[in-house]
């Protein structure tokens, strides 16, 4: 390695003066993402240096996101705690980081510093801690499944007339961002000249627990395609409810 690429630092202490880091200003320029590598995992010095560099990037360049090679889903408790949420640091470390990083004492310091300074108006208001890796230490998808929103169950399909039904379901819990009524019914494709089952989705108004739908009763619909099916699907924080748990209610026109 060329000596021009080596920079001597006076200290690794995050709380020490930052004059020896001034060379970073030219290296960073107007970049909004800075990657900090390490030559080995699980060593004290690497995490002290990372903490010191993080402080400099936040205080001198206004960076707001501290992203780690840890589970995306598991990182939410850590971000909540950094933002002023309840909980003990030890619990946050044990549950908010993957790959056995939780027991490492040196990882507590940057989170505590971010939590302490988040209310400071002079600091970036959106500072937080995030995981950017697969959940479950890349071994199990279960942590991701745990945050899936729960879709409400269907309750009934009631006939309002020869061609119309009212589909009813239980109220949606936990205030999802989007509620969808899924409808699978016969659809005529002019391209192939056939009726076949097709799934439609309909946006549901907030708080609604029913919707009226029209039945397809064309005499040309083959018996195998005549069944109408309805179920609810919800979306919250970018996650879709578990498709495996969907239990449609069906009706024959």
PDB file of C-alpha atoms in Angstrom:
ATOM      1  CA  UNK A   1       0.000   0.000   0.000  1.00  0.00           C
ATOM      2  CA  UNK A   2       1.281   3.446  -0.880  1.00  0.00           C
ATOM      3  CA  UNK A   3       2.152   5.678   2.051  1.00  0.00           C
ATOM      4  CA  UNK A   4      -0.026   8.344   0.415  1.00  0.00           C
ATOM      5  CA  UNK A   5      -3.062   6.245   1.317  1.00  0.00           C
ATOM      6  CA  UNK A   6      -2.128   6.050   5.011  1.00  0.00           C
ATOM      7  CA  UNK A   7      -3.377   8.658   7.488  1.00  0.00           C
ATOM      8  CA  UNK A   8      -2.072   8.758  11.038  1.00  0.00           C
ATOM      9  CA  UNK A   9      -4.624   9.384  13.779  1.00  0.00           C
ATOM     10  CA  UNK A  10      -3.793  10.731  17.206  1.00  0.00           C
ATOM     11  CA  UNK A  11      -6.452   8.667  18.937  1.00  0.00           C
ATOM     12  CA  UNK A  12      -9.365   6.283  18.496  1.00  0.00           C
ATOM     13  CA  UNK A  13     -11.343   7.941  21.282  1.00  0.00           C
ATOM     14  CA  UNK A  14     -14.696   9.121  19.844  1.00  0.00           C
ATOM     15  CA  UNK A  15     -14.917  11.971  22.342  1.00  0.00           C
ATOM     16  CA  UNK A  16     -11.449  13.403  21.554  1.00  0.00           C
ATOM     17  CA  UNK A  17     -10.782  16.480  19.347  1.00  0.00           C
ATOM     18  CA  UNK A  18     -11.376  15.925  15.628  1.00  0.00           C
ATOM     19  CA  UNK A  19      -8.621  18.003  14.031  1.00  0.00           C
ATOM     20  CA  UNK A  20      -6.812  14.918  12.748  1.00  0.00           C
ATOM     21  CA  UNK A  21      -9.913  13.960  10.751  1.00  0.00           C
ATOM     22  CA  UNK A  22     -10.083  17.177   8.732  1.00  0.00           C
ATOM     23  CA  UNK A  23      -8.615  15.427   5.683  1.00  0.00           C
ATOM     24  CA  UNK A  24     -11.937  13.608   5.365  1.00  0.00           C
ATOM     25  CA  UNK A  25     -13.612  16.806   4.151  1.00  0.00           C
ATOM     26  CA  UNK A  26     -11.877  16.671   0.790  1.00  0.00           C
ATOM     27  CA  UNK A  27     -12.266  12.894   0.521  1.00  0.00           C
ATOM     28  CA  UNK A  28     -16.015  13.040   1.192  1.00  0.00           C
ATOM     29  CA  UNK A  29     -16.837  16.106  -0.876  1.00  0.00           C
ATOM     30  CA  UNK A  30     -20.594  16.275  -1.437  1.00  0.00           C
ATOM     31  CA  UNK A  31     -21.171  12.506  -1.091  1.00  0.00           C
ATOM     32  CA  UNK A  32     -24.295  11.457   0.799  1.00  0.00           C
ATOM     33  CA  UNK A  33     -23.199   7.885   1.459  1.00  0.00           C
ATOM     34  CA  UNK A  34     -19.900   6.918   3.082  1.00  0.00           C
ATOM     35  CA  UNK A  35     -18.920   3.256   3.547  1.00  0.00           C
ATOM     36  CA  UNK A  36     -16.680   2.431   6.520  1.00  0.00           C
ATOM     37  CA  UNK A  37     -14.914  -0.913   6.223  1.00  0.00           C
ATOM     38  CA  UNK A  38     -12.958  -2.963   8.734  1.00  0.00           C
ATOM     39  CA  UNK A  39     -10.054  -5.342   8.392  1.00  0.00           C
ATOM     40  CA  UNK A  40     -11.464  -7.771  10.979  1.00  0.00           C
ATOM     41  CA  UNK A  41     -14.707  -8.451  12.791  1.00  0.00           C
ATOM     42  CA  UNK A  42     -15.195  -8.451  16.557  1.00  0.00           C
ATOM     43  CA  UNK A  43     -12.283  -6.236  17.543  1.00  0.00           C
ATOM     44  CA  UNK A  44     -12.462  -3.232  19.827  1.00  0.00           C
ATOM     45  CA  UNK A  45     -10.365  -0.860  17.736  1.00  0.00           C
ATOM     46  CA  UNK A  46     -12.491  -1.180  14.581  1.00  0.00           C
ATOM     47  CA  UNK A  47     -15.663  -0.203  16.408  1.00  0.00           C
ATOM     48  CA  UNK A  48     -14.013   2.648  18.252  1.00  0.00           C
ATOM     49  CA  UNK A  49     -12.780   4.038  14.942  1.00  0.00           C
ATOM     50  CA  UNK A  50     -16.192   3.574  13.352  1.00  0.00           C
ATOM     51  CA  UNK A  51     -17.800   5.437  16.256  1.00  0.00           C
ATOM     52  CA  UNK A  52     -15.319   8.291  15.954  1.00  0.00           C
ATOM     53  CA  UNK A  53     -15.815   8.578  12.187  1.00  0.00           C
ATOM     54  CA  UNK A  54     -19.585   8.443  12.635  1.00  0.00           C
ATOM     55  CA  UNK A  55     -19.508  11.366  15.048  1.00  0.00           C
ATOM     56  CA  UNK A  56     -17.423  13.381  12.613  1.00  0.00           C
ATOM     57  CA  UNK A  57     -19.732  12.626   9.681  1.00  0.00           C
ATOM     58  CA  UNK A  58     -22.804  13.611  11.697  1.00  0.00           C
ATOM     59  CA  UNK A  59     -21.399  16.735  13.315  1.00  0.00           C
ATOM     60  CA  UNK A  60     -19.365  18.103  10.412  1.00  0.00           C
ATOM     61  CA  UNK A  61     -21.261  16.861   7.347  1.00  0.00           C
ATOM     62  CA  UNK A  62     -24.846  16.385   8.525  1.00  0.00           C
ATOM     63  CA  UNK A  63     -25.190  12.661   7.904  1.00  0.00           C
ATOM     64  CA  UNK A  64     -28.318  11.165   9.449  1.00  0.00           C
ATOM     65  CA  UNK A  65     -28.348   7.387   8.916  1.00  0.00           C
ATOM     66  CA  UNK A  66     -26.095   4.888  10.690  1.00  0.00           C
ATOM     67  CA  UNK A  67     -26.511   1.676   8.658  1.00  0.00           C
ATOM     68  CA  UNK A  68     -24.961  -1.586   9.805  1.00  0.00           C
ATOM     69  CA  UNK A  69     -24.425  -5.036   8.320  1.00  0.00           C
ATOM     70  CA  UNK A  70     -27.240  -6.350  10.476  1.00  0.00           C
ATOM     71  CA  UNK A  71     -30.782  -7.628   9.936  1.00  0.00           C
ATOM     72  CA  UNK A  72     -33.182  -5.093   8.416  1.00  0.00           C
ATOM     73  CA  UNK A  73     -36.158  -6.191  10.505  1.00  0.00           C
ATOM     74  CA  UNK A  74     -34.207  -6.680  13.724  1.00  0.00           C
ATOM     75  CA  UNK A  75     -32.794  -3.156  13.353  1.00  0.00           C
ATOM     76  CA  UNK A  76     -36.140  -1.527  14.056  1.00  0.00           C
ATOM     77  CA  UNK A  77     -35.894  -1.838  17.872  1.00  0.00           C
ATOM     78  CA  UNK A  78     -32.461  -0.206  17.778  1.00  0.00           C
ATOM     79  CA  UNK A  79     -33.745   2.669  15.655  1.00  0.00           C
ATOM     80  CA  UNK A  80     -36.733   3.124  17.949  1.00  0.00           C
ATOM     81  CA  UNK A  81     -34.461   3.266  20.993  1.00  0.00           C
ATOM     82  CA  UNK A  82     -32.079   5.732  19.312  1.00  0.00           C
ATOM     83  CA  UNK A  83     -35.103   7.927  18.552  1.00  0.00           C
ATOM     84  CA  UNK A  84     -36.058   8.050  22.238  1.00  0.00           C
ATOM     85  CA  UNK A  85     -38.027   4.822  22.642  1.00  0.00           C
ATOM     86  CA  UNK A  86     -38.193   2.773  25.811  1.00  0.00           C
ATOM     87  CA  UNK A  87     -35.903  -0.136  26.664  1.00  0.00           C
ATOM     88  CA  UNK A  88     -32.554  -0.997  28.176  1.00  0.00           C
ATOM     89  CA  UNK A  89     -29.392  -0.740  26.018  1.00  0.00           C
ATOM     90  CA  UNK A  90     -28.517  -4.372  26.705  1.00  0.00           C
ATOM     91  CA  UNK A  91     -31.916  -5.497  25.465  1.00  0.00           C
ATOM     92  CA  UNK A  92     -31.587  -3.324  22.353  1.00  0.00           C
ATOM     93  CA  UNK A  93     -28.168  -4.784  21.576  1.00  0.00           C
ATOM     94  CA  UNK A  94     -29.364  -8.340  22.084  1.00  0.00           C
ATOM     95  CA  UNK A  95     -32.502  -7.983  19.951  1.00  0.00           C
ATOM     96  CA  UNK A  96     -31.681  -5.186  17.514  1.00  0.00           C
ATOM     97  CA  UNK A  97     -28.550  -6.690  15.939  1.00  0.00           C
ATOM     98  CA  UNK A  98     -27.823  -9.970  14.208  1.00  0.00           C
ATOM     99  CA  UNK A  99     -24.707 -12.076  13.524  1.00  0.00           C
ATOM    100  CA  UNK A 100     -23.941 -12.246  17.276  1.00  0.00           C
ATOM    101  CA  UNK A 101     -23.003  -8.558  17.355  1.00  0.00           C
ATOM    102  CA  UNK A 102     -25.271  -7.790  20.293  1.00  0.00           C
ATOM    103  CA  UNK A 103     -22.815  -8.824  23.049  1.00  0.00           C
ATOM    104  CA  UNK A 104     -20.100  -6.465  21.778  1.00  0.00           C
ATOM    105  CA  UNK A 105     -19.867  -3.639  24.299  1.00  0.00           C
ATOM    106  CA  UNK A 106     -18.205  -1.276  21.819  1.00  0.00           C
ATOM    107  CA  UNK A 107     -21.374  -1.211  19.698  1.00  0.00           C
ATOM    108  CA  UNK A 108     -23.364   0.280  22.563  1.00  0.00           C
ATOM    109  CA  UNK A 109     -21.461   3.575  22.605  1.00  0.00           C
ATOM    110  CA  UNK A 110     -22.500   4.939  19.174  1.00  0.00           C
ATOM    111  CA  UNK A 111     -26.144   4.055  19.822  1.00  0.00           C
ATOM    112  CA  UNK A 112     -26.058   5.776  23.215  1.00  0.00           C
ATOM    113  CA  UNK A 113     -24.439   8.840  21.634  1.00  0.00           C
ATOM    114  CA  UNK A 114     -27.074   9.014  18.898  1.00  0.00           C
ATOM    115  CA  UNK A 115     -29.883   8.653  21.453  1.00  0.00           C
ATOM    116  CA  UNK A 116     -28.349  11.364  23.660  1.00  0.00           C
ATOM    117  CA  UNK A 117     -27.994  13.848  20.799  1.00  0.00           C
ATOM    118  CA  UNK A 118     -31.170  13.164  18.809  1.00  0.00           C
ATOM    119  CA  UNK A 119     -33.166  15.881  20.639  1.00  0.00           C
ATOM    120  CA  UNK A 120     -30.374  18.414  19.970  1.00  0.00           C
ATOM    121  CA  UNK A 121     -31.742  20.972  17.497  1.00  0.00           C
ATOM    122  CA  UNK A 122     -28.249  21.635  16.195  1.00  0.00           C
ATOM    123  CA  UNK A 123     -27.938  18.034  15.004  1.00  0.00           C
ATOM    124  CA  UNK A 124     -29.614  16.377  11.997  1.00  0.00           C
ATOM    125  CA  UNK A 125     -33.237  15.642  13.006  1.00  0.00           C
ATOM    126  CA  UNK A 126     -33.475  12.355  11.133  1.00  0.00           C
ATOM    127  CA  UNK A 127     -30.513  10.560  12.656  1.00  0.00           C
ATOM    128  CA  UNK A 128     -31.211   6.864  13.189  1.00  0.00           C
ATOM    129  CA  UNK A 129     -29.776   3.358  13.237  1.00  0.00           C
ATOM    130  CA  UNK A 130     -30.689   0.875  10.507  1.00  0.00           C
ATOM    131  CA  UNK A 131     -29.981  -2.709   9.517  1.00  0.00           C
ATOM    132  CA  UNK A 132     -29.305  -3.318   5.817  1.00  0.00           C
ATOM    133  CA  UNK A 133     -28.795  -7.086   5.735  1.00  0.00           C
ATOM    134  CA  UNK A 134     -31.105 -10.083   5.454  1.00  0.00           C
ATOM    135  CA  UNK A 135     -33.024 -10.960   8.578  1.00  0.00           C
ATOM    136  CA  UNK A 136     -32.300 -13.930  10.808  1.00  0.00           C
ATOM    137  CA  UNK A 137     -28.528 -13.720  10.310  1.00  0.00           C
ATOM    138  CA  UNK A 138     -29.157 -14.879   6.712  1.00  0.00           C
ATOM    139  CA  UNK A 139     -30.349 -18.219   8.092  1.00  0.00           C
ATOM    140  CA  UNK A 140     -34.067 -17.876   8.779  1.00  0.00           C
ATOM    141  CA  UNK A 141     -36.835 -15.684   7.280  1.00  0.00           C
ATOM    142  CA  UNK A 142     -38.873 -15.893  10.500  1.00  0.00           C
ATOM    143  CA  UNK A 143     -38.010 -12.377  11.811  1.00  0.00           C
ATOM    144  CA  UNK A 144     -39.419 -10.953   8.599  1.00  0.00           C
ATOM    145  CA  UNK A 145     -42.565 -13.036   8.879  1.00  0.00           C
ATOM    146  CA  UNK A 146     -43.131 -11.761  12.413  1.00  0.00           C
ATOM    147  CA  UNK A 147     -43.689  -8.189  11.141  1.00  0.00           C
ATOM    148  CA  UNK A 148     -46.199  -9.123   8.456  1.00  0.00           C
ATOM    149  CA  UNK A 149     -49.515  -7.349   9.059  1.00  0.00           C
ATOM    150  CA  UNK A 150     -52.539  -9.504   9.793  1.00  0.00           C
ATOM    151  CA  UNK A 151     -55.397  -9.369   7.302  1.00  0.00           C
ATOM    152  CA  UNK A 152     -58.917  -9.396   8.785  1.00  0.00           C
ATOM    153  CA  UNK A 153     -61.010 -12.516   8.292  1.00  0.00           C
ATOM    154  CA  UNK A 154     -63.988 -12.654   5.953  1.00  0.00           C
ATOM    155  CA  UNK A 155     -67.358 -13.082   7.676  1.00  0.00           C
ATOM    156  CA  UNK A 156     -70.037 -13.464   5.007  1.00  0.00           C
ATOM    157  CA  UNK A 157     -71.228 -13.081   1.437  1.00  0.00           C
ATOM    158  CA  UNK A 158     -74.887 -12.027   1.320  1.00  0.00           C
ATOM    159  CA  UNK A 159     -77.039 -11.851  -1.792  1.00  0.00           C
ATOM    160  CA  UNK A 160     -78.651  -8.451  -2.396  1.00  0.00           C
ATOM    161  CA  UNK A 161     -80.239  -9.487  -5.671  1.00  0.00           C
ATOM    162  CA  UNK A 162     -79.814 -11.812  -8.606  1.00  0.00           C
ATOM    163  CA  UNK A 163     -76.600 -10.153  -9.736  1.00  0.00           C
ATOM    164  CA  UNK A 164     -75.224  -8.453  -6.584  1.00  0.00           C
ATOM    165  CA  UNK A 165     -73.642  -9.619  -3.316  1.00  0.00           C
ATOM    166  CA  UNK A 166     -72.394  -7.820  -0.227  1.00  0.00           C
ATOM    167  CA  UNK A 167     -68.995  -9.032   0.958  1.00  0.00           C
ATOM    168  CA  UNK A 168     -68.324  -8.458   4.684  1.00  0.00           C
ATOM    169  CA  UNK A 169     -65.176  -8.808   6.799  1.00  0.00           C
ATOM    170  CA  UNK A 170     -63.941  -8.028  10.296  1.00  0.00           C
ATOM    171  CA  UNK A 171     -62.379  -4.604  10.982  1.00  0.00           C
ATOM    172  CA  UNK A 172     -58.695  -4.301  10.074  1.00  0.00           C
ATOM    173  CA  UNK A 173     -56.366  -4.183  13.104  1.00  0.00           C
ATOM    174  CA  UNK A 174     -53.238  -2.056  13.713  1.00  0.00           C
ATOM    175  CA  UNK A 175     -54.222   0.673  11.240  1.00  0.00           C
ATOM    176  CA  UNK A 176     -52.783  -0.724   7.973  1.00  0.00           C
ATOM    177  CA  UNK A 177     -51.720   1.703   5.264  1.00  0.00           C
ATOM    178  CA  UNK A 178     -53.874  -0.007   2.650  1.00  0.00           C
ATOM    179  CA  UNK A 179     -56.768  -2.478   2.705  1.00  0.00           C
ATOM    180  CA  UNK A 180     -57.665  -4.396  -0.443  1.00  0.00           C
ATOM    181  CA  UNK A 181     -60.640  -6.573  -1.286  1.00  0.00           C
ATOM    182  CA  UNK A 182     -59.380  -9.361  -3.514  1.00  0.00           C
ATOM    183  CA  UNK A 183     -61.930 -10.753  -5.952  1.00  0.00           C
ATOM    184  CA  UNK A 184     -61.474 -13.796  -8.161  1.00  0.00           C
ATOM    185  CA  UNK A 185     -64.259 -14.194 -10.714  1.00  0.00           C
ATOM    186  CA  UNK A 186     -64.888 -15.125 -14.375  1.00  0.00           C
ATOM    187  CA  UNK A 187     -63.326 -12.778 -16.901  1.00  0.00           C
ATOM    188  CA  UNK A 188     -63.847 -12.805 -20.633  1.00  0.00           C
ATOM    189  CA  UNK A 189     -60.625 -12.458 -22.631  1.00  0.00           C
ATOM    190  CA  UNK A 190     -61.348 -11.137 -26.119  1.00  0.00           C
ATOM    191  CA  UNK A 191     -57.826 -12.101 -27.199  1.00  0.00           C
ATOM    192  CA  UNK A 192     -58.477 -15.815 -26.772  1.00  0.00           C
ATOM    193  CA  UNK A 193     -62.267 -15.731 -26.858  1.00  0.00           C
ATOM    194  CA  UNK A 194     -62.698 -17.563 -23.551  1.00  0.00           C
ATOM    195  CA  UNK A 195     -64.001 -17.033 -20.020  1.00  0.00           C
ATOM    196  CA  UNK A 196     -61.424 -17.843 -17.341  1.00  0.00           C
ATOM    197  CA  UNK A 197     -60.855 -17.046 -13.620  1.00  0.00           C
ATOM    198  CA  UNK A 198     -59.117 -13.719 -13.022  1.00  0.00           C
ATOM    199  CA  UNK A 199     -58.151 -11.933  -9.790  1.00  0.00           C
ATOM    200  CA  UNK A 200     -59.032  -8.260  -9.287  1.00  0.00           C
ATOM    201  CA  UNK A 201     -58.172  -6.026  -6.358  1.00  0.00           C
ATOM    202  CA  UNK A 202     -60.288  -3.149  -5.051  1.00  0.00           C
ATOM    203  CA  UNK A 203     -59.168  -0.375  -2.685  1.00  0.00           C
ATOM    204  CA  UNK A 204     -61.227  -0.270   0.513  1.00  0.00           C
ATOM    205  CA  UNK A 205     -62.060   2.975   2.297  1.00  0.00           C
ATOM    206  CA  UNK A 206     -60.571   3.397   5.773  1.00  0.00           C
ATOM    207  CA  UNK A 207     -62.824   1.808   8.379  1.00  0.00           C
ATOM    208  CA  UNK A 208     -65.071   0.046   5.849  1.00  0.00           C
ATOM    209  CA  UNK A 209     -66.024  -3.558   6.559  1.00  0.00           C
ATOM    210  CA  UNK A 210     -68.119  -4.385   3.497  1.00  0.00           C
ATOM    211  CA  UNK A 211     -68.351  -3.844  -0.240  1.00  0.00           C
ATOM    212  CA  UNK A 212     -71.020  -4.648  -2.827  1.00  0.00           C
ATOM    213  CA  UNK A 213     -69.881  -6.578  -5.886  1.00  0.00           C
ATOM    214  CA  UNK A 214     -71.534  -7.646  -9.116  1.00  0.00           C
ATOM    215  CA  UNK A 215     -71.674 -11.306 -10.094  1.00  0.00           C
ATOM    216  CA  UNK A 216     -70.778 -12.521 -13.578  1.00  0.00           C
ATOM    217  CA  UNK A 217     -73.715 -14.654 -14.748  1.00  0.00           C
ATOM    218  CA  UNK A 218     -73.171 -14.940 -18.508  1.00  0.00           C
ATOM    219  CA  UNK A 219     -74.568 -18.238 -19.777  1.00  0.00           C
ATOM    220  CA  UNK A 220     -71.390 -18.901 -21.763  1.00  0.00           C
ATOM    221  CA  UNK A 221     -69.227 -19.108 -18.629  1.00  0.00           C
ATOM    222  CA  UNK A 222     -68.055 -22.747 -18.273  1.00  0.00           C
ATOM    223  CA  UNK A 223     -68.943 -24.426 -14.947  1.00  0.00           C
ATOM    224  CA  UNK A 224     -65.271 -24.686 -13.894  1.00  0.00           C
ATOM    225  CA  UNK A 225     -64.872 -20.877 -14.061  1.00  0.00           C
ATOM    226  CA  UNK A 226     -68.181 -19.762 -12.499  1.00  0.00           C
ATOM    227  CA  UNK A 227     -67.098 -19.628  -8.834  1.00  0.00           C
ATOM    228  CA  UNK A 228     -66.574 -16.165  -7.283  1.00  0.00           C
ATOM    229  CA  UNK A 229     -64.079 -15.874  -4.379  1.00  0.00           C
ATOM    230  CA  UNK A 230     -63.329 -12.965  -1.997  1.00  0.00           C
ATOM    231  CA  UNK A 231     -60.653 -12.276   0.625  1.00  0.00           C
ATOM    232  CA  UNK A 232     -58.897  -9.329   2.274  1.00  0.00           C
ATOM    233  CA  UNK A 233     -55.254  -8.325   1.887  1.00  0.00           C
ATOM    234  CA  UNK A 234     -53.544  -5.486   3.810  1.00  0.00           C
ATOM    235  CA  UNK A 235     -50.315  -3.501   3.456  1.00  0.00           C
ATOM    236  CA  UNK A 236     -48.440  -1.802   6.319  1.00  0.00           C
ATOM    237  CA  UNK A 237     -44.973  -0.221   6.295  1.00  0.00           C
ATOM    238  CA  UNK A 238     -44.272  -1.838   2.923  1.00  0.00           C
ATOM    239  CA  UNK A 239     -45.140  -5.349   4.120  1.00  0.00           C
ATOM    240  CA  UNK A 240     -48.031  -7.362   2.647  1.00  0.00           C
ATOM    241  CA  UNK A 241     -50.105  -9.687   4.790  1.00  0.00           C
ATOM    242  CA  UNK A 242     -49.228 -13.375   4.677  1.00  0.00           C
ATOM    243  CA  UNK A 243     -50.645 -14.802   1.445  1.00  0.00           C
ATOM    244  CA  UNK A 244     -50.483 -18.308   2.904  1.00  0.00           C
ATOM    245  CA  UNK A 245     -53.039 -17.374   5.565  1.00  0.00           C
ATOM    246  CA  UNK A 246     -55.651 -16.079   3.114  1.00  0.00           C
ATOM    247  CA  UNK A 247     -58.948 -17.991   3.338  1.00  0.00           C
ATOM    248  CA  UNK A 248     -61.358 -16.866   0.600  1.00  0.00           C
ATOM    249  CA  UNK A 249     -65.116 -17.144   0.872  1.00  0.00           C
ATOM    250  CA  UNK A 250     -66.755 -18.420  -2.297  1.00  0.00           C
ATOM    251  CA  UNK A 251     -70.177 -18.205  -3.893  1.00  0.00           C
ATOM    252  CA  UNK A 252     -71.779 -19.633  -7.008  1.00  0.00           C
ATOM    253  CA  UNK A 253     -73.846 -17.175  -9.124  1.00  0.00           C
TER     254      UNK A 253
END
